[in-house]
């Protein structure tokens, strides 16, 4: 009798390879942590947005010789305490003072904000102006990963 040796892998060998691939894939997923990466991306977007809003506010103040919103009819002041930047939000309703002259449209929080036009929006951000120094602070209160995101100018 001639014994023929069969070529191929045994079931045990295949299972070991599958287990190794699964372990490596799990390690890569844990190392990359996609949820954290998405949160970092949203926080980066928030930083960009509040910088744009703060810059537009400063540009408005500069163009109007330190007077806030002089180019729009009515009395406008920036709030002394942190106030939501929303339509119909009293002193937090800054859209008509900024849009088209200093900024094309108001940026909004990627998870909690919205913007249609100056009559319907909620940026998800807050604004305040220090009564003593006149410095303006724009904050992203829904920042993720326990980060504080704000710009003061």
Short mmCIF file of N, CA and C in Angstrom, two decimals:
data_model
loop_
_atom_site.label_atom_id
_atom_site.label_comp_id
_atom_site.label_asym_id
_atom_site.label_seq_id
_atom_site.Cartn_x
_atom_site.Cartn_y
_atom_site.Cartn_z
N UNK A 1 0.82 -1.19 0.00
CA UNK A 1 0.00 0.00 0.00
C UNK A 1 0.86 1.25 0.00
N UNK A 2 0.43 2.18 -0.79
CA UNK A 2 1.11 3.48 -0.78
C UNK A 2 0.18 4.47 -0.07
N UNK A 3 0.72 5.13 0.90
CA UNK A 3 -0.06 6.12 1.63
C UNK A 3 0.17 7.48 0.98
N UNK A 4 -0.95 8.06 0.58
CA UNK A 4 -0.85 9.40 -0.01
C UNK A 4 -1.03 10.44 1.09
N UNK A 5 -0.13 11.39 1.09
CA UNK A 5 -0.24 12.46 2.08
C UNK A 5 -1.09 13.56 1.46
N UNK A 6 -2.17 13.94 2.15
CA UNK A 6 -3.05 14.99 1.65
C UNK A 6 -2.51 16.35 2.04
N UNK A 7 -2.66 17.28 1.11
CA UNK A 7 -2.20 18.64 1.36
C UNK A 7 -3.39 19.47 1.82
N UNK A 8 -3.12 20.44 2.70
CA UNK A 8 -4.18 21.32 3.18
C UNK A 8 -3.98 21.65 4.65
N UNK A 9 -4.95 22.35 5.19
CA UNK A 9 -4.89 22.77 6.60
C UNK A 9 -5.89 21.96 7.41
N UNK A 10 -5.52 21.74 8.63
CA UNK A 10 -6.47 21.06 9.52
C UNK A 10 -7.43 22.10 10.09
N UNK A 11 -8.52 21.62 10.63
CA UNK A 11 -9.52 22.51 11.23
C UNK A 11 -8.91 23.32 12.37
N UNK A 12 -8.04 22.72 13.14
CA UNK A 12 -7.39 23.42 14.28
C UNK A 12 -6.54 24.57 13.75
N UNK A 13 -5.78 24.34 12.71
CA UNK A 13 -4.93 25.39 12.15
C UNK A 13 -5.78 26.56 11.64
N UNK A 14 -6.86 26.28 10.98
CA UNK A 14 -7.73 27.33 10.46
C UNK A 14 -8.33 28.13 11.62
N UNK A 15 -8.78 27.44 12.66
CA UNK A 15 -9.36 28.14 13.82
C UNK A 15 -8.33 29.02 14.52
N UNK A 16 -7.09 28.59 14.60
CA UNK A 16 -6.03 29.40 15.23
C UNK A 16 -5.79 30.66 14.42
N UNK A 17 -5.75 30.53 13.11
CA UNK A 17 -5.53 31.71 12.24
C UNK A 17 -6.70 32.69 12.38
N UNK A 18 -7.93 32.18 12.40
CA UNK A 18 -9.10 33.06 12.55
C UNK A 18 -9.04 33.78 13.90
N UNK A 19 -8.65 33.09 14.95
CA UNK A 19 -8.55 33.70 16.29
C UNK A 19 -7.49 34.79 16.30
N UNK A 20 -6.35 34.54 15.65
CA UNK A 20 -5.30 35.56 15.59
C UNK A 20 -5.76 36.80 14.81
N UNK A 21 -6.43 36.60 13.71
CA UNK A 21 -6.94 37.73 12.92
C UNK A 21 -7.96 38.52 13.73
N UNK A 22 -8.85 37.84 14.44
CA UNK A 22 -9.84 38.51 15.26
C UNK A 22 -9.17 39.32 16.37
N UNK A 23 -8.15 38.77 17.00
CA UNK A 23 -7.44 39.48 18.07
C UNK A 23 -6.75 40.72 17.52
N UNK A 24 -6.11 40.61 16.37
CA UNK A 24 -5.45 41.76 15.76
C UNK A 24 -6.47 42.83 15.35
N UNK A 25 -7.58 42.41 14.78
CA UNK A 25 -8.62 43.37 14.37
C UNK A 25 -9.18 44.09 15.59
N UNK A 26 -9.41 43.36 16.68
CA UNK A 26 -9.90 43.97 17.92
C UNK A 26 -8.91 44.98 18.46
N UNK A 27 -7.63 44.67 18.43
CA UNK A 27 -6.60 45.59 18.92
C UNK A 27 -6.56 46.87 18.08
N UNK A 28 -6.69 46.72 16.77
CA UNK A 28 -6.68 47.90 15.89
C UNK A 28 -7.89 48.77 16.15
N UNK A 29 -9.05 48.19 16.29
CA UNK A 29 -10.28 48.96 16.54
C UNK A 29 -10.18 49.70 17.87
N UNK A 30 -9.65 49.03 18.88
CA UNK A 30 -9.50 49.68 20.19
C UNK A 30 -8.48 50.81 20.10
N UNK A 31 -7.39 50.59 19.36
CA UNK A 31 -6.35 51.61 19.24
C UNK A 31 -6.87 52.84 18.49
N UNK A 32 -7.69 52.63 17.48
CA UNK A 32 -8.20 53.75 16.69
C UNK A 32 -9.35 54.46 17.40
N UNK A 33 -10.15 53.74 18.17
CA UNK A 33 -11.28 54.28 18.91
C UNK A 33 -12.10 55.25 18.05
N UNK A 34 -12.89 54.72 17.14
CA UNK A 34 -13.62 55.58 16.21
C UNK A 34 -14.57 56.57 16.89
N UNK A 35 -15.17 56.20 17.99
CA UNK A 35 -16.08 57.13 18.67
C UNK A 35 -15.31 58.36 19.15
N UNK A 36 -14.13 58.15 19.68
CA UNK A 36 -13.30 59.27 20.14
C UNK A 36 -12.84 60.12 18.95
N UNK A 37 -12.51 59.48 17.86
CA UNK A 37 -12.07 60.22 16.67
C UNK A 37 -13.20 61.11 16.14
N UNK A 38 -14.43 60.58 16.12
CA UNK A 38 -15.58 61.38 15.67
C UNK A 38 -15.83 62.55 16.62
N UNK A 39 -15.72 62.31 17.92
CA UNK A 39 -15.90 63.37 18.91
C UNK A 39 -14.84 64.46 18.74
N UNK A 40 -13.60 64.05 18.51
CA UNK A 40 -12.53 65.03 18.27
C UNK A 40 -12.80 65.84 17.01
N UNK A 41 -13.32 65.19 15.99
CA UNK A 41 -13.66 65.89 14.75
C UNK A 41 -14.75 66.93 14.98
N UNK A 42 -15.79 66.55 15.73
CA UNK A 42 -16.87 67.51 16.03
C UNK A 42 -16.36 68.67 16.89
N UNK A 43 -15.47 68.39 17.84
CA UNK A 43 -14.89 69.46 18.65
C UNK A 43 -14.04 70.40 17.81
N UNK A 44 -13.34 69.86 16.85
CA UNK A 44 -12.55 70.70 15.94
C UNK A 44 -13.45 71.62 15.14
N UNK A 45 -14.57 71.08 14.69
CA UNK A 45 -15.56 71.89 13.96
C UNK A 45 -16.12 72.99 14.87
N UNK A 46 -16.37 72.66 16.12
CA UNK A 46 -16.88 73.67 17.07
C UNK A 46 -15.87 74.80 17.26
N UNK A 47 -14.58 74.45 17.40
CA UNK A 47 -13.54 75.48 17.54
C UNK A 47 -13.54 76.42 16.35
N UNK A 48 -13.63 75.86 15.18
CA UNK A 48 -13.66 76.66 13.96
C UNK A 48 -14.87 77.58 13.93
N UNK A 49 -16.03 77.06 14.30
CA UNK A 49 -17.27 77.83 14.29
C UNK A 49 -17.23 79.00 15.26
N UNK A 50 -16.83 78.73 16.51
CA UNK A 50 -16.86 79.82 17.48
C UNK A 50 -15.79 80.87 17.17
N UNK A 51 -14.69 80.45 16.55
CA UNK A 51 -13.68 81.43 16.12
C UNK A 51 -14.25 82.32 15.03
N UNK A 52 -15.02 81.73 14.11
CA UNK A 52 -15.63 82.51 13.03
C UNK A 52 -16.65 83.50 13.60
N UNK A 53 -17.46 83.06 14.55
CA UNK A 53 -18.46 83.95 15.15
C UNK A 53 -17.77 85.08 15.91
N UNK A 54 -16.78 84.74 16.73
CA UNK A 54 -16.06 85.76 17.50
C UNK A 54 -15.37 86.75 16.57
N UNK A 55 -14.80 86.25 15.49
CA UNK A 55 -14.15 87.14 14.52
C UNK A 55 -15.15 88.08 13.86
N UNK A 56 -16.31 87.57 13.52
CA UNK A 56 -17.35 88.40 12.90
C UNK A 56 -17.84 89.47 13.87
N UNK A 57 -17.99 89.11 15.14
CA UNK A 57 -18.41 90.09 16.15
C UNK A 57 -17.36 91.19 16.28
N UNK A 58 -16.09 90.80 16.34
CA UNK A 58 -15.02 91.79 16.44
C UNK A 58 -14.97 92.68 15.21
N UNK A 59 -15.21 92.10 14.05
CA UNK A 59 -15.23 92.89 12.81
C UNK A 59 -16.38 93.89 12.85
N UNK A 60 -17.55 93.47 13.33
CA UNK A 60 -18.70 94.37 13.46
C UNK A 60 -18.37 95.53 14.40
N UNK A 61 -17.76 95.20 15.53
CA UNK A 61 -17.38 96.24 16.49
C UNK A 61 -16.36 97.21 15.88
N UNK A 62 -15.40 96.68 15.14
CA UNK A 62 -14.38 97.52 14.53
C UNK A 62 -14.97 98.44 13.46
N UNK A 63 -15.87 97.89 12.64
CA UNK A 63 -16.48 98.68 11.57
C UNK A 63 -17.39 99.77 12.11
N UNK A 64 -17.93 99.57 13.31
CA UNK A 64 -18.86 100.54 13.90
C UNK A 64 -18.22 101.32 15.06
N UNK A 65 -16.88 101.41 15.05
CA UNK A 65 -16.13 102.18 16.04
C UNK A 65 -16.46 101.78 17.48
N UNK A 66 -16.56 100.48 17.72
CA UNK A 66 -16.80 99.97 19.07
C UNK A 66 -18.25 99.84 19.47
N UNK A 67 -19.16 100.32 18.61
CA UNK A 67 -20.59 100.22 18.92
C UNK A 67 -21.11 98.93 18.29
N UNK A 68 -21.73 98.08 19.10
CA UNK A 68 -22.22 96.81 18.60
C UNK A 68 -23.46 97.01 17.75
N UNK A 69 -23.44 96.46 16.56
CA UNK A 69 -24.62 96.34 15.70
C UNK A 69 -25.22 97.69 15.31
N UNK A 70 -24.39 98.68 15.04
CA UNK A 70 -24.90 100.00 14.67
C UNK A 70 -25.55 100.00 13.29
N UNK A 71 -25.28 98.98 12.48
CA UNK A 71 -25.81 98.94 11.12
C UNK A 71 -27.22 98.38 11.03
N UNK A 72 -27.82 98.01 12.17
CA UNK A 72 -29.17 97.45 12.18
C UNK A 72 -30.05 98.34 13.04
N UNK A 73 -31.29 98.56 12.57
CA UNK A 73 -32.22 99.41 13.30
C UNK A 73 -32.58 98.81 14.65
N UNK A 74 -32.74 99.65 15.65
CA UNK A 74 -33.14 99.19 16.98
C UNK A 74 -31.98 99.17 17.94
N UNK A 75 -32.26 98.85 19.18
CA UNK A 75 -31.24 98.81 20.22
C UNK A 75 -30.70 97.39 20.34
N UNK A 76 -29.40 97.28 20.24
CA UNK A 76 -28.77 95.97 20.35
C UNK A 76 -27.58 96.09 21.29
N UNK A 77 -27.46 95.16 22.19
CA UNK A 77 -26.29 95.05 23.06
C UNK A 77 -25.90 93.59 23.15
N UNK A 78 -24.65 93.37 23.43
CA UNK A 78 -24.21 91.99 23.67
C UNK A 78 -24.44 91.68 25.14
N UNK A 79 -24.89 90.48 25.47
CA UNK A 79 -25.22 90.15 26.86
C UNK A 79 -23.99 90.08 27.76
N UNK A 80 -24.16 90.51 29.00
CA UNK A 80 -23.07 90.46 29.98
C UNK A 80 -22.89 89.04 30.53
N UNK A 81 -23.93 88.24 30.48
CA UNK A 81 -23.82 86.85 30.93
C UNK A 81 -23.99 85.94 29.72
N UNK A 82 -23.46 84.76 29.83
CA UNK A 82 -23.49 83.80 28.73
C UNK A 82 -24.94 83.54 28.28
N UNK A 83 -25.22 83.86 27.02
CA UNK A 83 -26.57 83.75 26.47
C UNK A 83 -26.53 82.95 25.18
N UNK A 84 -27.51 82.09 24.98
CA UNK A 84 -27.58 81.27 23.78
C UNK A 84 -27.73 82.14 22.53
N UNK A 85 -27.02 81.77 21.48
CA UNK A 85 -27.13 82.47 20.20
C UNK A 85 -28.24 81.79 19.41
N UNK A 86 -29.46 82.33 19.54
CA UNK A 86 -30.65 81.75 18.91
C UNK A 86 -31.53 82.86 18.35
N UNK A 87 -32.37 82.49 17.40
CA UNK A 87 -33.33 83.46 16.89
C UNK A 87 -34.35 83.76 17.97
N UNK A 88 -34.73 85.01 18.09
CA UNK A 88 -35.68 85.42 19.11
C UNK A 88 -35.11 85.36 20.52
N UNK A 89 -33.81 85.26 20.63
CA UNK A 89 -33.17 85.11 21.94
C UNK A 89 -32.75 86.41 22.58
N UNK A 90 -33.41 87.50 22.29
CA UNK A 90 -33.03 88.77 22.89
C UNK A 90 -31.64 89.18 22.47
N UNK A 91 -30.78 89.45 23.45
CA UNK A 91 -29.41 89.88 23.15
C UNK A 91 -28.57 88.78 22.50
N UNK A 92 -29.02 87.54 22.58
CA UNK A 92 -28.30 86.45 21.93
C UNK A 92 -28.65 86.30 20.47
N UNK A 93 -29.64 87.05 20.00
CA UNK A 93 -30.06 87.00 18.59
C UNK A 93 -29.17 87.96 17.80
N UNK A 94 -27.98 87.48 17.41
CA UNK A 94 -26.98 88.34 16.77
C UNK A 94 -26.94 88.20 15.25
N UNK A 95 -27.78 87.36 14.71
CA UNK A 95 -27.72 87.05 13.27
C UNK A 95 -27.85 88.29 12.40
N UNK A 96 -28.87 89.11 12.63
CA UNK A 96 -29.11 90.26 11.76
C UNK A 96 -27.97 91.27 11.83
N UNK A 97 -27.19 91.23 12.89
CA UNK A 97 -26.05 92.14 13.03
C UNK A 97 -24.83 91.65 12.26
N UNK A 98 -24.77 90.37 11.96
CA UNK A 98 -23.56 89.79 11.37
C UNK A 98 -23.72 89.26 9.95
N UNK A 99 -24.84 88.60 9.69
CA UNK A 99 -24.98 87.88 8.43
C UNK A 99 -25.06 88.84 7.25
N UNK A 100 -24.34 88.51 6.27
CA UNK A 100 -24.08 89.17 4.99
C UNK A 100 -22.99 90.23 5.10
N UNK A 101 -22.93 91.01 6.18
CA UNK A 101 -21.86 92.01 6.27
C UNK A 101 -20.55 91.42 6.78
N UNK A 102 -20.59 90.60 7.83
CA UNK A 102 -19.36 90.05 8.40
C UNK A 102 -19.19 88.54 8.16
N UNK A 103 -20.29 87.84 7.95
CA UNK A 103 -20.22 86.39 7.79
C UNK A 103 -21.39 85.96 6.89
N UNK A 104 -21.17 84.98 6.04
CA UNK A 104 -22.21 84.57 5.07
C UNK A 104 -23.43 83.95 5.76
N UNK A 105 -23.20 83.10 6.74
CA UNK A 105 -24.29 82.50 7.52
C UNK A 105 -23.71 82.10 8.86
N UNK A 106 -24.58 81.96 9.85
CA UNK A 106 -24.09 81.59 11.18
C UNK A 106 -23.77 80.11 11.23
N UNK A 107 -22.54 79.77 11.62
CA UNK A 107 -22.23 78.35 11.80
C UNK A 107 -22.95 77.82 13.03
N UNK A 108 -23.20 76.53 13.05
CA UNK A 108 -23.94 75.94 14.16
C UNK A 108 -23.31 74.63 14.62
N UNK A 109 -23.59 74.27 15.86
CA UNK A 109 -23.04 73.07 16.48
C UNK A 109 -23.41 71.83 15.66
N UNK A 110 -22.44 70.93 15.41
CA UNK A 110 -22.72 69.75 14.58
C UNK A 110 -23.71 68.76 15.18
N UNK A 111 -23.95 68.80 16.48
CA UNK A 111 -24.88 67.85 17.07
C UNK A 111 -26.17 68.49 17.57
N UNK A 112 -26.13 69.77 17.95
CA UNK A 112 -27.32 70.35 18.57
C UNK A 112 -27.81 71.64 17.91
N UNK A 113 -27.16 72.08 16.85
CA UNK A 113 -27.53 73.36 16.25
C UNK A 113 -28.23 73.23 14.92
N UNK A 114 -28.77 74.37 14.46
CA UNK A 114 -29.41 74.42 13.14
C UNK A 114 -29.42 75.87 12.67
N UNK A 115 -29.45 76.04 11.36
CA UNK A 115 -29.53 77.39 10.79
C UNK A 115 -30.29 77.31 9.47
N UNK A 116 -31.35 78.06 9.36
CA UNK A 116 -32.08 78.19 8.10
C UNK A 116 -31.83 79.59 7.57
N UNK A 117 -32.17 80.58 8.39
CA UNK A 117 -31.91 81.98 8.09
C UNK A 117 -31.96 82.73 9.42
N UNK A 118 -31.94 84.06 9.36
CA UNK A 118 -31.89 84.83 10.61
C UNK A 118 -33.19 84.79 11.40
N UNK A 119 -34.25 84.23 10.83
CA UNK A 119 -35.49 84.13 11.59
C UNK A 119 -35.63 82.76 12.26
N UNK A 120 -34.88 81.77 11.80
CA UNK A 120 -34.99 80.42 12.34
C UNK A 120 -33.60 79.81 12.49
N UNK A 121 -33.05 79.92 13.68
CA UNK A 121 -31.75 79.30 13.92
C UNK A 121 -31.51 79.09 15.42
N UNK A 122 -30.65 78.15 15.72
CA UNK A 122 -30.15 77.91 17.07
C UNK A 122 -28.74 77.37 16.88
N UNK A 123 -27.75 78.20 17.10
CA UNK A 123 -26.38 77.80 16.81
C UNK A 123 -25.87 76.71 17.77
N UNK A 124 -26.44 76.64 18.96
CA UNK A 124 -25.90 75.72 19.95
C UNK A 124 -24.72 76.31 20.70
N UNK A 125 -24.37 77.57 20.40
CA UNK A 125 -23.27 78.27 21.05
C UNK A 125 -23.80 79.40 21.91
N UNK A 126 -22.95 79.91 22.80
CA UNK A 126 -23.34 81.03 23.65
C UNK A 126 -22.37 82.19 23.45
N UNK A 127 -22.83 83.40 23.84
CA UNK A 127 -22.00 84.60 23.70
C UNK A 127 -22.19 85.47 24.93
N UNK A 128 -21.13 86.19 25.29
CA UNK A 128 -21.21 87.19 26.36
C UNK A 128 -20.13 88.24 26.12
N UNK A 129 -20.36 89.42 26.71
CA UNK A 129 -19.37 90.50 26.60
C UNK A 129 -19.12 91.04 28.00
N UNK A 130 -17.88 91.01 28.43
CA UNK A 130 -17.50 91.50 29.74
C UNK A 130 -17.74 93.00 29.82
N UNK A 131 -18.52 93.43 30.80
CA UNK A 131 -18.89 94.84 30.92
C UNK A 131 -17.69 95.73 31.23
N UNK A 132 -16.68 95.18 31.89
CA UNK A 132 -15.50 95.97 32.27
C UNK A 132 -14.50 96.09 31.13
N UNK A 133 -14.13 94.94 30.57
CA UNK A 133 -13.08 94.93 29.54
C UNK A 133 -13.62 95.06 28.13
N UNK A 134 -14.88 94.73 27.95
CA UNK A 134 -15.47 94.75 26.60
C UNK A 134 -15.11 93.54 25.77
N UNK A 135 -14.42 92.58 26.36
CA UNK A 135 -14.01 91.38 25.63
C UNK A 135 -15.21 90.46 25.41
N UNK A 136 -15.28 89.89 24.23
CA UNK A 136 -16.39 89.02 23.84
C UNK A 136 -15.93 87.57 23.95
N UNK A 137 -16.78 86.72 24.55
CA UNK A 137 -16.50 85.29 24.69
C UNK A 137 -17.61 84.50 24.01
N UNK A 138 -17.21 83.61 23.11
CA UNK A 138 -18.14 82.69 22.46
C UNK A 138 -17.75 81.29 22.92
N UNK A 139 -18.75 80.52 23.35
CA UNK A 139 -18.50 79.20 23.95
C UNK A 139 -19.33 78.12 23.26
N UNK A 140 -18.77 76.92 23.21
CA UNK A 140 -19.48 75.74 22.72
C UNK A 140 -19.81 74.87 23.92
N UNK A 141 -21.01 75.04 24.52
CA UNK A 141 -21.33 74.32 25.75
C UNK A 141 -21.51 72.81 25.58
N UNK A 142 -21.73 72.33 24.36
CA UNK A 142 -21.94 70.89 24.17
C UNK A 142 -20.67 70.18 23.70
N UNK A 143 -19.51 70.78 23.99
CA UNK A 143 -18.25 70.15 23.61
C UNK A 143 -18.16 68.76 24.24
N UNK A 144 -17.54 67.86 23.51
CA UNK A 144 -17.43 66.47 23.95
C UNK A 144 -16.07 66.19 24.57
N UNK A 145 -15.92 65.03 25.16
CA UNK A 145 -14.68 64.53 25.75
C UNK A 145 -14.21 65.43 26.89
N UNK A 146 -15.14 66.01 27.63
CA UNK A 146 -14.85 66.86 28.78
C UNK A 146 -13.96 68.05 28.43
N UNK A 147 -14.08 68.54 27.21
CA UNK A 147 -13.29 69.69 26.78
C UNK A 147 -14.08 70.97 26.95
N UNK A 148 -13.37 72.06 27.24
CA UNK A 148 -13.96 73.39 27.29
C UNK A 148 -13.51 74.10 26.02
N UNK A 149 -14.49 74.49 25.21
CA UNK A 149 -14.16 75.15 23.96
C UNK A 149 -14.77 76.54 23.99
N UNK A 150 -13.89 77.55 24.02
CA UNK A 150 -14.36 78.93 23.99
C UNK A 150 -13.28 79.83 23.40
N UNK A 151 -13.71 80.95 22.86
CA UNK A 151 -12.81 81.94 22.30
C UNK A 151 -13.16 83.27 22.94
N UNK A 152 -12.16 83.96 23.45
CA UNK A 152 -12.35 85.30 24.01
C UNK A 152 -11.47 86.27 23.23
N UNK A 153 -12.11 87.34 22.73
CA UNK A 153 -11.36 88.35 21.96
C UNK A 153 -11.69 89.72 22.48
#
